[in-house]
mmCIF file of C-alpha atoms in Angstrom:
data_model
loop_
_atom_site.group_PDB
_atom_site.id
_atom_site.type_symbol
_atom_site.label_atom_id
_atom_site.label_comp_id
_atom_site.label_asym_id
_atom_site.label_seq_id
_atom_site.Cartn_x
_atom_site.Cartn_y
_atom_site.Cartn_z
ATOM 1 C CA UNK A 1 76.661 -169.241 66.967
ATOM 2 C CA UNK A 2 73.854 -171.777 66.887
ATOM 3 C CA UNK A 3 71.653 -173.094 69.555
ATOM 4 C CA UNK A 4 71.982 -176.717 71.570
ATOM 5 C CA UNK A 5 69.683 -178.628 74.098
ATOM 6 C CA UNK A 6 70.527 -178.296 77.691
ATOM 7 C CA UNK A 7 68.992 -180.169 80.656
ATOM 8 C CA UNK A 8 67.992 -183.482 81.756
ATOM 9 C CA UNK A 9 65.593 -185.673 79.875
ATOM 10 C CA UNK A 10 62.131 -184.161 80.826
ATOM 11 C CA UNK A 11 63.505 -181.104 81.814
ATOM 12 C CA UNK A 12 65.399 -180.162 78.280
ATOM 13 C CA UNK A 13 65.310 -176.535 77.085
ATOM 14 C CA UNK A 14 66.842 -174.885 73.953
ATOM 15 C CA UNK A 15 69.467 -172.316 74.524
ATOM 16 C CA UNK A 16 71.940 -170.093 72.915
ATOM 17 C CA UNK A 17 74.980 -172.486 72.013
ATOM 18 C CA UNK A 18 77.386 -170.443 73.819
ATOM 19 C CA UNK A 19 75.337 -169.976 76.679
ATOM 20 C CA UNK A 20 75.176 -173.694 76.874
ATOM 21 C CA UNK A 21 78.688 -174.362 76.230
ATOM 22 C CA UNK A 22 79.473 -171.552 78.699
ATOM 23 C CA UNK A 23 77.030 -173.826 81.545
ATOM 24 C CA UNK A 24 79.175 -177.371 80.656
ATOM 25 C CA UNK A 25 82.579 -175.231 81.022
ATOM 26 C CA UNK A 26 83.415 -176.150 77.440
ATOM 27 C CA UNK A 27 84.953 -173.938 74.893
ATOM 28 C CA UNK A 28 83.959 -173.898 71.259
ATOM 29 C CA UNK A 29 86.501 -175.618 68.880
ATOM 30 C CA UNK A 30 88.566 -173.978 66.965
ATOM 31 C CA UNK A 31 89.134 -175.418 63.666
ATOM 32 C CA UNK A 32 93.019 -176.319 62.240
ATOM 33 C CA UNK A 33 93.789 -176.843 58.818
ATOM 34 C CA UNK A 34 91.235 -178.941 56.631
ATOM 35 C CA UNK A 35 89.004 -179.517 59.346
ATOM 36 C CA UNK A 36 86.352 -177.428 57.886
ATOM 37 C CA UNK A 37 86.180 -179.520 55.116
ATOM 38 C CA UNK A 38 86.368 -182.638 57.018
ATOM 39 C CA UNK A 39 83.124 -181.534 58.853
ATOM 40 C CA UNK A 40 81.363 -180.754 55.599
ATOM 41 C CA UNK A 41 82.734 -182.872 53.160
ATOM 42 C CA UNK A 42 81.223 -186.595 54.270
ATOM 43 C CA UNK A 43 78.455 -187.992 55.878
ATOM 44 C CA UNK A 44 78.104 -185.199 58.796
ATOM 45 C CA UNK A 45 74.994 -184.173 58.183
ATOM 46 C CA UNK A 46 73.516 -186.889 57.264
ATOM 47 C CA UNK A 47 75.086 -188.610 60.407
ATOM 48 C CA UNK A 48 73.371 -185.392 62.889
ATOM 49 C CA UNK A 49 69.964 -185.286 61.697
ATOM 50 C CA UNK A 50 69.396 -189.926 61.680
ATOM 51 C CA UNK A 51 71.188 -190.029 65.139
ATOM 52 C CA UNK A 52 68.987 -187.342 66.664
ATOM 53 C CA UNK A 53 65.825 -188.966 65.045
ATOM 54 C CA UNK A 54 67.286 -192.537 66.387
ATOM 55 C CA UNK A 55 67.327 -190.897 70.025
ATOM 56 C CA UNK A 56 63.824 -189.664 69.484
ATOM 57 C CA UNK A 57 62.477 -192.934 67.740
ATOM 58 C CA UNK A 58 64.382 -195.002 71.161
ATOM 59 C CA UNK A 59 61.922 -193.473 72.948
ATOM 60 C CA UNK A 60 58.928 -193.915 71.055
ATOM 61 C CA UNK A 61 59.946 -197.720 71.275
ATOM 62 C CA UNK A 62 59.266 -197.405 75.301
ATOM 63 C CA UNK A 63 56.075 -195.081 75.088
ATOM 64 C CA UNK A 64 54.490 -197.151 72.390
ATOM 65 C CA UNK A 65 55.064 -200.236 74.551
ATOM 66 C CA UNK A 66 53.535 -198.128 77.676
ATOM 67 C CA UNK A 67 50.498 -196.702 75.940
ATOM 68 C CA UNK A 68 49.569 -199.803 73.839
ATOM 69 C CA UNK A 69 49.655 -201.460 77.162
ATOM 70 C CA UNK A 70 46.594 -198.687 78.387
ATOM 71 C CA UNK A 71 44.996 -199.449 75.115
ATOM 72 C CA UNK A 72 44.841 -202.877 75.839
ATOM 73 C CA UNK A 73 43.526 -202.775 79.323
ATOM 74 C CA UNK A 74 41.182 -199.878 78.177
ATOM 75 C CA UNK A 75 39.526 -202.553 75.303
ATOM 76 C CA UNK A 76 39.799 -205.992 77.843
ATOM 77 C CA UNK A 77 41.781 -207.529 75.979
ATOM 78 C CA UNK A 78 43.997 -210.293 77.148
ATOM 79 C CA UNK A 79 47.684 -210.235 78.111
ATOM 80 C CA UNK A 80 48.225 -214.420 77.405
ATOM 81 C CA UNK A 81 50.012 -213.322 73.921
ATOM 82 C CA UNK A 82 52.330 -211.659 75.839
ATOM 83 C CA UNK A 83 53.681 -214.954 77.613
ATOM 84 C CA UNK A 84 57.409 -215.309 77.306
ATOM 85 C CA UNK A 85 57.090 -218.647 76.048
ATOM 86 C CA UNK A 86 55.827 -217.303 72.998
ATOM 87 C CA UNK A 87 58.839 -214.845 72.718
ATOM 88 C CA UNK A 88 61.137 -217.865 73.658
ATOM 89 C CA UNK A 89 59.323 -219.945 70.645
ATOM 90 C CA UNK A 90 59.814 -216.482 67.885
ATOM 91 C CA UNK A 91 63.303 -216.284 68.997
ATOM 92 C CA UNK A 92 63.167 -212.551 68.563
ATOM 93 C CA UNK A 93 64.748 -210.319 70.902
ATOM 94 C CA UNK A 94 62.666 -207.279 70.006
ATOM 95 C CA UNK A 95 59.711 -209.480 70.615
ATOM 96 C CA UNK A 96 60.966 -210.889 74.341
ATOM 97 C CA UNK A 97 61.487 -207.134 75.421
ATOM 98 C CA UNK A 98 58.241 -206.160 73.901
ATOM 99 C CA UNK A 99 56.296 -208.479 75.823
ATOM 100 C CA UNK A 100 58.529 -208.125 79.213
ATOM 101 C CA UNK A 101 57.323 -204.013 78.875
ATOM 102 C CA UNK A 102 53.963 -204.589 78.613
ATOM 103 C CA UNK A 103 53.518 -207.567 81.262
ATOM 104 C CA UNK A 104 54.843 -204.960 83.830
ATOM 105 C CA UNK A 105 52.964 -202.604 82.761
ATOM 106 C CA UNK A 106 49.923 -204.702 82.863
ATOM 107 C CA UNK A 107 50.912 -206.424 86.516
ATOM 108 C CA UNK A 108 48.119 -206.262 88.804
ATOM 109 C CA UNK A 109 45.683 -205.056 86.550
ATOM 110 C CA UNK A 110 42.085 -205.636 88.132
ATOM 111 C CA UNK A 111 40.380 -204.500 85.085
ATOM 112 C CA UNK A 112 41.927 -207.778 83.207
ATOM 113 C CA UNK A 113 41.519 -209.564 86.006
ATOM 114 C CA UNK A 114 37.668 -208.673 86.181
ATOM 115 C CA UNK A 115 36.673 -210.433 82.192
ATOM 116 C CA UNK A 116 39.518 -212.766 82.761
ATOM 117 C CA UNK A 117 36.824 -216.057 82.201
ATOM 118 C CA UNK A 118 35.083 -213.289 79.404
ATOM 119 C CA UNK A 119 33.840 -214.887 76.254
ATOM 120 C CA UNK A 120 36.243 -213.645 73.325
ATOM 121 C CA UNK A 121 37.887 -216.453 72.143
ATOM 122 C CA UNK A 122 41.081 -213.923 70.599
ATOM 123 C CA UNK A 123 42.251 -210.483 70.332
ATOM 124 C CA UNK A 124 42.348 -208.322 67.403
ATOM 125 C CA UNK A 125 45.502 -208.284 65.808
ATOM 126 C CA UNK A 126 46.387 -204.934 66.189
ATOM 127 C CA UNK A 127 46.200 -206.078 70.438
ATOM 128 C CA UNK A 128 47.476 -209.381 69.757
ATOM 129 C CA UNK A 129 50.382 -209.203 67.580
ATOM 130 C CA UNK A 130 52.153 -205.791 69.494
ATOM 131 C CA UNK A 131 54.888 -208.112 70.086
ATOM 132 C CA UNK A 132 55.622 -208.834 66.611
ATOM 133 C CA UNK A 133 55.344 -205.725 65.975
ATOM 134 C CA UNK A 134 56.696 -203.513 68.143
ATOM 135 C CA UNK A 135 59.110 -206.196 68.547
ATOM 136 C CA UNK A 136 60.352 -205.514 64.713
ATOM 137 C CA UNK A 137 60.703 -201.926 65.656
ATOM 138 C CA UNK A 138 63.180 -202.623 68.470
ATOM 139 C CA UNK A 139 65.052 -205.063 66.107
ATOM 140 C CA UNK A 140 65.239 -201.700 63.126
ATOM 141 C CA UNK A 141 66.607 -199.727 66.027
ATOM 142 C CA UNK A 142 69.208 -201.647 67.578
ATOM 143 C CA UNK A 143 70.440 -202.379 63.439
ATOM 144 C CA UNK A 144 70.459 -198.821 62.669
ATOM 145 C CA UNK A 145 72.072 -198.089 65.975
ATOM 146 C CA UNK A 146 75.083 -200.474 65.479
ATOM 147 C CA UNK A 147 75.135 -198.773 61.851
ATOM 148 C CA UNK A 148 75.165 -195.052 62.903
ATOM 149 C CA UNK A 149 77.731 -195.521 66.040
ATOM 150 C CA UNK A 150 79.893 -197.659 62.851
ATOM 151 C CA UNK A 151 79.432 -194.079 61.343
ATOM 152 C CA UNK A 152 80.201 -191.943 63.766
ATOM 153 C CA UNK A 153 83.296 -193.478 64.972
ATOM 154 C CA UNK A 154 84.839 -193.513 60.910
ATOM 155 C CA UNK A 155 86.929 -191.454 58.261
ATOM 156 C CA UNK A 156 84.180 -190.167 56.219
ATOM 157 C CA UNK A 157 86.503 -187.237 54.778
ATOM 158 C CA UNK A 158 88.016 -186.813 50.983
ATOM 159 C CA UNK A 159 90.638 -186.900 50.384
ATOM 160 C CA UNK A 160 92.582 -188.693 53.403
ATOM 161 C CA UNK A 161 95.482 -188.330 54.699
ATOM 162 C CA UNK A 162 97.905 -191.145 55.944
ATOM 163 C CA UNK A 163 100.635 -189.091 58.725
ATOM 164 C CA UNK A 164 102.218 -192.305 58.551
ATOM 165 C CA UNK A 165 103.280 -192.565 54.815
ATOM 166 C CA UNK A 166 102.300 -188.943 54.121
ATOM 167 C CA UNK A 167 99.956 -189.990 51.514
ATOM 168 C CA UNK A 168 97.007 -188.252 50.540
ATOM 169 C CA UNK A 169 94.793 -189.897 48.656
ATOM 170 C CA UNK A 170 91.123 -189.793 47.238
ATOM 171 C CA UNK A 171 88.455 -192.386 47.721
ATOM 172 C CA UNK A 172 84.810 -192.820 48.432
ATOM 173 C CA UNK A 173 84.777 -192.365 52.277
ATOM 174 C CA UNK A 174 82.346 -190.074 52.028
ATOM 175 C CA UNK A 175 79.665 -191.883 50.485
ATOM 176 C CA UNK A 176 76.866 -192.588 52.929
ATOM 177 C CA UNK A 177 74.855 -195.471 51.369
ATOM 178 C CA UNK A 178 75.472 -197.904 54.544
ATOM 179 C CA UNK A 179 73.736 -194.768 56.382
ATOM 180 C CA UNK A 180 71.210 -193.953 53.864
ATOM 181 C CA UNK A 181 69.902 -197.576 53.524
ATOM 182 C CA UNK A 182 69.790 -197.988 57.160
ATOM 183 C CA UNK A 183 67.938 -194.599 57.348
ATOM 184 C CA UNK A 184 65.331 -195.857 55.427
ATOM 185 C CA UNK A 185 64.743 -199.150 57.205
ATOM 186 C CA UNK A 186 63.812 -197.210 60.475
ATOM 187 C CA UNK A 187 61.805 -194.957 58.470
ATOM 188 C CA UNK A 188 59.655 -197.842 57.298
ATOM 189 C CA UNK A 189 59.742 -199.508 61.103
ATOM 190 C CA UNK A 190 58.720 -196.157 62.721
ATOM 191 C CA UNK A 191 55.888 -195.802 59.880
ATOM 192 C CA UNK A 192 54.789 -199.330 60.688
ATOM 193 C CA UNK A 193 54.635 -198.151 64.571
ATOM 194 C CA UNK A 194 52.117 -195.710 63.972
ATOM 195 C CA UNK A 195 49.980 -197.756 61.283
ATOM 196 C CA UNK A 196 49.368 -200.504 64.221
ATOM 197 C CA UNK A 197 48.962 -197.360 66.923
ATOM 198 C CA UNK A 198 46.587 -195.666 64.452
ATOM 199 C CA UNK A 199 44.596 -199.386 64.092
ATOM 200 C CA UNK A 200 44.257 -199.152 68.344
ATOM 201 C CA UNK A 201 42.652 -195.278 67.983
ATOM 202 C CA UNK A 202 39.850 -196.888 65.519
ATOM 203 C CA UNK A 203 39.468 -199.783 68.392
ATOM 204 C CA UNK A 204 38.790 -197.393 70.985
ATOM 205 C CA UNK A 205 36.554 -195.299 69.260
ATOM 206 C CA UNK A 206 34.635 -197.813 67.272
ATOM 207 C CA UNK A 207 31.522 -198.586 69.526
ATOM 208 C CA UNK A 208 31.095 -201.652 67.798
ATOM 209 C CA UNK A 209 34.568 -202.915 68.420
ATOM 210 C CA UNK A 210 34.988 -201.287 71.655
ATOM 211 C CA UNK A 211 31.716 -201.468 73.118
ATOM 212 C CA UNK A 212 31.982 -198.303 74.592
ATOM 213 C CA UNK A 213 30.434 -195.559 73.755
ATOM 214 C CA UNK A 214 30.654 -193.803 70.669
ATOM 215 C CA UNK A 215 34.202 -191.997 69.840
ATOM 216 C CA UNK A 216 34.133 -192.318 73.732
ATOM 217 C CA UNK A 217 32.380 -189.548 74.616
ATOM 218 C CA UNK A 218 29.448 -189.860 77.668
ATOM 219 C CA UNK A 219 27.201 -187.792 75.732
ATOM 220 C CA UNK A 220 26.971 -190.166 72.026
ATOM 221 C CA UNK A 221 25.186 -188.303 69.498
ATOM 222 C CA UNK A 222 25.100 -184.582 71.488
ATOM 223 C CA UNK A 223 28.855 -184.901 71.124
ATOM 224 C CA UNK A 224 31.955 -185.542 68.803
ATOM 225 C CA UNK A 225 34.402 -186.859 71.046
ATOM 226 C CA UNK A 226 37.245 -188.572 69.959
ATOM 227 C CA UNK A 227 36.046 -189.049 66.375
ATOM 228 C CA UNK A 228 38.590 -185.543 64.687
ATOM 229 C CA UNK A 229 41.197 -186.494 66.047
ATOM 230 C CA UNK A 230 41.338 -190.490 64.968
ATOM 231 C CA UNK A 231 41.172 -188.572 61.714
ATOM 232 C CA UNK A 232 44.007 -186.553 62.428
ATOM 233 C CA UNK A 233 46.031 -189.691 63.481
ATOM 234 C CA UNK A 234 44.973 -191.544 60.109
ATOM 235 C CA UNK A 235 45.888 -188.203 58.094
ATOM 236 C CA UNK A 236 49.443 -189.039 59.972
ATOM 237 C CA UNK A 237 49.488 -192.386 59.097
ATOM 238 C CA UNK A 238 49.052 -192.080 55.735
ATOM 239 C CA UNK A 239 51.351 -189.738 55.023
ATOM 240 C CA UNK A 240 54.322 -191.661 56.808
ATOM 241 C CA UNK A 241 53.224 -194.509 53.527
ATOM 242 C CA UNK A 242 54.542 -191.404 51.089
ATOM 243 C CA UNK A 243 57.514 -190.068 53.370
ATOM 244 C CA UNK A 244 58.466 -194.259 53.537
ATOM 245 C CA UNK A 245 59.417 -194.315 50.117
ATOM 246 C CA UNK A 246 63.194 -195.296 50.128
ATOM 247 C CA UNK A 247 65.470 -192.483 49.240
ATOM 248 C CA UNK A 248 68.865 -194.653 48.887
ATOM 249 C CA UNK A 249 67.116 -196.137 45.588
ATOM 250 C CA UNK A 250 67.396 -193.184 44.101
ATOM 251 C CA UNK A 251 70.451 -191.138 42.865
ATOM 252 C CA UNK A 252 71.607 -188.274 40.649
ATOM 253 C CA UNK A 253 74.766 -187.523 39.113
ATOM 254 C CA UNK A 254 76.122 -184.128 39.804
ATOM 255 C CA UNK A 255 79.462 -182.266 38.805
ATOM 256 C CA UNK A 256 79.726 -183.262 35.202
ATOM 257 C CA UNK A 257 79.025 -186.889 35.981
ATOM 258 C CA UNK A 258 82.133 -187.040 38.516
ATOM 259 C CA UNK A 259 79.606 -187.467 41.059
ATOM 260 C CA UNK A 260 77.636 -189.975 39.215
ATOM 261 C CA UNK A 261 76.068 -191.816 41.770
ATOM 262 C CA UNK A 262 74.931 -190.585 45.611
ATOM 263 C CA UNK A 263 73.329 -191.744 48.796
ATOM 264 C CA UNK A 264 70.455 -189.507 48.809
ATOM 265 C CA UNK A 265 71.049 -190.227 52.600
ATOM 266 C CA UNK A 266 70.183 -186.623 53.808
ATOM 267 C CA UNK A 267 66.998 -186.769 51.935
ATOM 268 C CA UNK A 268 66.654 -190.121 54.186
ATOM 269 C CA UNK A 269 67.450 -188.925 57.265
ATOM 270 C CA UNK A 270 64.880 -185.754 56.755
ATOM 271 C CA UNK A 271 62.284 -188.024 55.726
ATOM 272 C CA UNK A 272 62.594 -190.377 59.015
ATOM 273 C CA UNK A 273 62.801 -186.998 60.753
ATOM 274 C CA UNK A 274 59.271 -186.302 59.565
ATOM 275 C CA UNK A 275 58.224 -189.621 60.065
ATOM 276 C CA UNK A 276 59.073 -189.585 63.718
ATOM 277 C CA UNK A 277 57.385 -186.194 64.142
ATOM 278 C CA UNK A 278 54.100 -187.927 62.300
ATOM 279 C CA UNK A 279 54.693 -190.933 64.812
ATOM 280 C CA UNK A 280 54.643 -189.307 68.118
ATOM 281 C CA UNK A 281 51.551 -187.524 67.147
ATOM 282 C CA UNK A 282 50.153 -190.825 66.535
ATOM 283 C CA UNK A 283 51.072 -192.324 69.742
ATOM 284 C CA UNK A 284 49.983 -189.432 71.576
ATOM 285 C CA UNK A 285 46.780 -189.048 70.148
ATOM 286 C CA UNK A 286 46.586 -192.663 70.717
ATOM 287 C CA UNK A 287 47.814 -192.079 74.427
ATOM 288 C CA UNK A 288 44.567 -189.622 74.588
ATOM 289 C CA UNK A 289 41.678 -191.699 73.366
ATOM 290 C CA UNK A 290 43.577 -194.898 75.270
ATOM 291 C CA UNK A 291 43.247 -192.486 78.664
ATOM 292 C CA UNK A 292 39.543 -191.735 77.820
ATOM 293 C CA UNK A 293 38.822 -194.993 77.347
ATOM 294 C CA UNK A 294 39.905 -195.860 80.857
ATOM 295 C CA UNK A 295 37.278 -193.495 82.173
ATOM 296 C CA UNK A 296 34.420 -196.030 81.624
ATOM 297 C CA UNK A 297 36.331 -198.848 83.871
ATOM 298 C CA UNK A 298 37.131 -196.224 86.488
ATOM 299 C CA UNK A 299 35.812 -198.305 89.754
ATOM 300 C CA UNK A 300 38.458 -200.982 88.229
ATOM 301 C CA UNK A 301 42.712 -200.513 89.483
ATOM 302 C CA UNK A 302 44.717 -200.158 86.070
ATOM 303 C CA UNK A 303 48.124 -202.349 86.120
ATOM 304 C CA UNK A 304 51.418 -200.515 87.763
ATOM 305 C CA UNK A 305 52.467 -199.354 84.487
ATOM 306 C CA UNK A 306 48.929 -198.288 82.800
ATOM 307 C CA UNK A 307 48.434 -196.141 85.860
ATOM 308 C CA UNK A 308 51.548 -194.166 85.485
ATOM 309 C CA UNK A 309 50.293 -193.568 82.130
ATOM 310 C CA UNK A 310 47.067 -192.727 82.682
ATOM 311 C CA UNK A 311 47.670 -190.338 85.364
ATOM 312 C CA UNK A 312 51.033 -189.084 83.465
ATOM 313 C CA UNK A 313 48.479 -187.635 80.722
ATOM 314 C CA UNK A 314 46.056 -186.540 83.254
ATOM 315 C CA UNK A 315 48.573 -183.807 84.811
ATOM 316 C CA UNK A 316 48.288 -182.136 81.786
ATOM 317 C CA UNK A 317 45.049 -182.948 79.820
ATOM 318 C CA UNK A 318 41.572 -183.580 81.463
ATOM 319 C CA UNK A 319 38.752 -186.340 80.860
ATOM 320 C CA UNK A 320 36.788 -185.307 77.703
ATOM 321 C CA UNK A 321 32.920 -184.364 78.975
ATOM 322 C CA UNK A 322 32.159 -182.355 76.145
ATOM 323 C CA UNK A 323 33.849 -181.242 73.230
ATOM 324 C CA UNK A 324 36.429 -178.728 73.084
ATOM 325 C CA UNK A 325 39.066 -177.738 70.604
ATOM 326 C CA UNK A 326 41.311 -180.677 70.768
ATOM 327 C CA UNK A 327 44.541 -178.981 69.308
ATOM 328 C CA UNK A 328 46.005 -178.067 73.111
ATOM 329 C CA UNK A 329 45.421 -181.833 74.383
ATOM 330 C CA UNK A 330 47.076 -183.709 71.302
ATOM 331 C CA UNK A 331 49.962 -180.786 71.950
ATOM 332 C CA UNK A 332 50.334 -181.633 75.397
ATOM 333 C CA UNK A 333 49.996 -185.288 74.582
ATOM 334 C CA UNK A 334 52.980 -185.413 72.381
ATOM 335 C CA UNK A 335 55.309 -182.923 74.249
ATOM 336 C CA UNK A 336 54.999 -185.569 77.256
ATOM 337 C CA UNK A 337 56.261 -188.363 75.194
ATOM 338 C CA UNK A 338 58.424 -186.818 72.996
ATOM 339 C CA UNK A 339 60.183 -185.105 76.220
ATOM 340 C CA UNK A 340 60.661 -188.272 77.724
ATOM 341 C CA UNK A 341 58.137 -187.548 80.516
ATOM 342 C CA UNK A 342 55.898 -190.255 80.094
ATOM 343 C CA UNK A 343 58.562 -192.699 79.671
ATOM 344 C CA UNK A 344 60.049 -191.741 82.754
ATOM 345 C CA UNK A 345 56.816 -192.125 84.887
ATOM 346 C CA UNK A 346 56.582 -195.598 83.868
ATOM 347 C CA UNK A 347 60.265 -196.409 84.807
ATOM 348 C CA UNK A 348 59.388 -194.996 88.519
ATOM 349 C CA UNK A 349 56.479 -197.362 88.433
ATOM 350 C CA UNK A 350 57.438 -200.214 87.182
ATOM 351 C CA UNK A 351 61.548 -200.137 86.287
ATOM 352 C CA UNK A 352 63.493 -199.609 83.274
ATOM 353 C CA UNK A 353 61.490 -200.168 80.126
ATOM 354 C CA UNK A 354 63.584 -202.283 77.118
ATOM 355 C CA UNK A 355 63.937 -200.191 74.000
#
């Protein structure tokens, strides 16, 4: 019963679970005595739903590296604050890797190179500081990560049994604050993410902070552009601020006040779930006005890795001339990052991208 990915990232597709199993040459498992309640009775669930949203939020930690990097080449802005020696002087990892990702992607870039000597004296912070913030993101991740694999690998079952003694005993293994708290850390990282990818969309389409022109479309005025769906990224956005709202302070006793206090960390793990979903959106519609942007320096060579994006999006959504329903391109947008695509058209490019 029940249905499971199968395939390659890029290439996944949702199948019966049988069918899949069937494909691997693996056989279903067939339960033994108290194993049911094993898989039911502790942090299981809880456990599923954050590690499949920690996958998914891994690789928004490489695409929002590769499409900030477009974003930043698309506005001229400069890639000095992405100097090692500045990661070297923070002393954060998540920063170092941060700023590795988008040097490479930004190597060889003749559109910085062409307002190198330019007259802005420094970048908008939402350009400027992707290192610190990004970089804070990768930090969450690679917490959370060491907390769910902790998880994964433990007793979370009640009561437990000792072979050795032949004890059984009841304690608290199943209480999943360690996973709940850590559950709502990423949430509030990944939220962050898209706050600073929603603060590039309003960059790109602001003609007075851009200097392009307006909501980047070449017809200003005749023409909408970009402007619906910076709202729809800001609608996102702002709802990730609500979904952000730690569960694990909350709790309520059940069962006659034997369960007296909880984790609430399913009700965390389903709110980072949404927040992820929010997040790519972002990203992607970010990814699209980023893309557009690039249209106006199009006698200029992007860097190695801001080509691979560019023309990654452009196999599947064209240059705005005129408006058109915009639903189909910010679909398209996101089911490139979220399957991995994108990603993995930067790592041809350029190499392996640090999460």
């Amino acid at each position: 019963h029940g249905e499971a990915w199968s395939g390659p990232a890029g290439a996944r597709r949702r199948a019966p679970a049988a069918e899949v199993l069937a494909e691997l040459g693996l056989e279903p498992v067939t339960l033994q005595a108290k194993e049911g309640l094993a898989l039911i009775n502790g942090t299981e669930i809880m456990k599923a739903i954050g590690a499949l949203a920690l996958v998914r939020a891994r690789n928004l930690s490489k695409a929002a590296d590769a499409i900030a990097s477009l974003s930043i080449e698309a506005l001229l802005g400069s890639v000095k604050p992405f100097d090692e020696r500045f990661a070297v002087l923070k002393g954060h990892p998540g920063h170092a890797r941060c700023s590795s990702n988008v040097r490479r992607c930004l190597a060889n870039s003749k559109v910085l190179e062409h307002h190198a000597d330019c007259d802005r004296v420094q970048d908008p912070y939402s350009l400027r500081c992707v290192p610190q913030v990004h970089g804070a993101f990768k930090t969450a991740l690679e917490h959370v990560e060491g907390v769910l694999a902790h998880e994964l690998n433990a007793v979370t079952d009640n009561p437990v049994l000792f072979p050795d003694t032949g004890e059984v005993v009841s304690a608290g293994q199943f209480h999943g604050q360690p996973i709940s708290m850590a559950l709502d850390y990423l949430a509030l990282a990944t939220a962050t993410l898209a706050n600073i990818s929603e603060r590039r969309i309003e960059q790109l389409v602001n003609p007075d902070l851009s200097h392009l022109p307006a909501f980047l479309t070449p017809k200003p005025g005749l023409n909408s552009g970009m402007m619906i769906v910076q709202v729809a990224a800001a609608s996102l956005a702002s709802e990730n601020k609500s979904l952000a709202h730690p569960a694990s302070v909350d709790t309520v006793p059940t069962s006659a006040n034997q369960e007296d206090h909880v984790s609430m960390g399913v009700t965390a793990a389903r709110k980072l779930r949404a927040i992820v979903d929010n997040t790519e959106h972002v990203l992607g519609i970010e990814w699209l006005c980023a893309a557009q942007a690039h249209e106006f320096h199009i006698e200029l060579v992007p860097g190695d890795g801001a080509r691979a994006v560019h023309q990654t999006l452009r196999t599947r959504v064209a240059k705005l001339e005129n408006d058109r329903y915009m639903h189909g391109d910010m679909a398209a947008a996101r089911e490139l990052l979220r399957s991995g695509a994108l990603v993995a058209a930067v790592e041809s490019a350029i190499g392996p991208l640090d999460a």
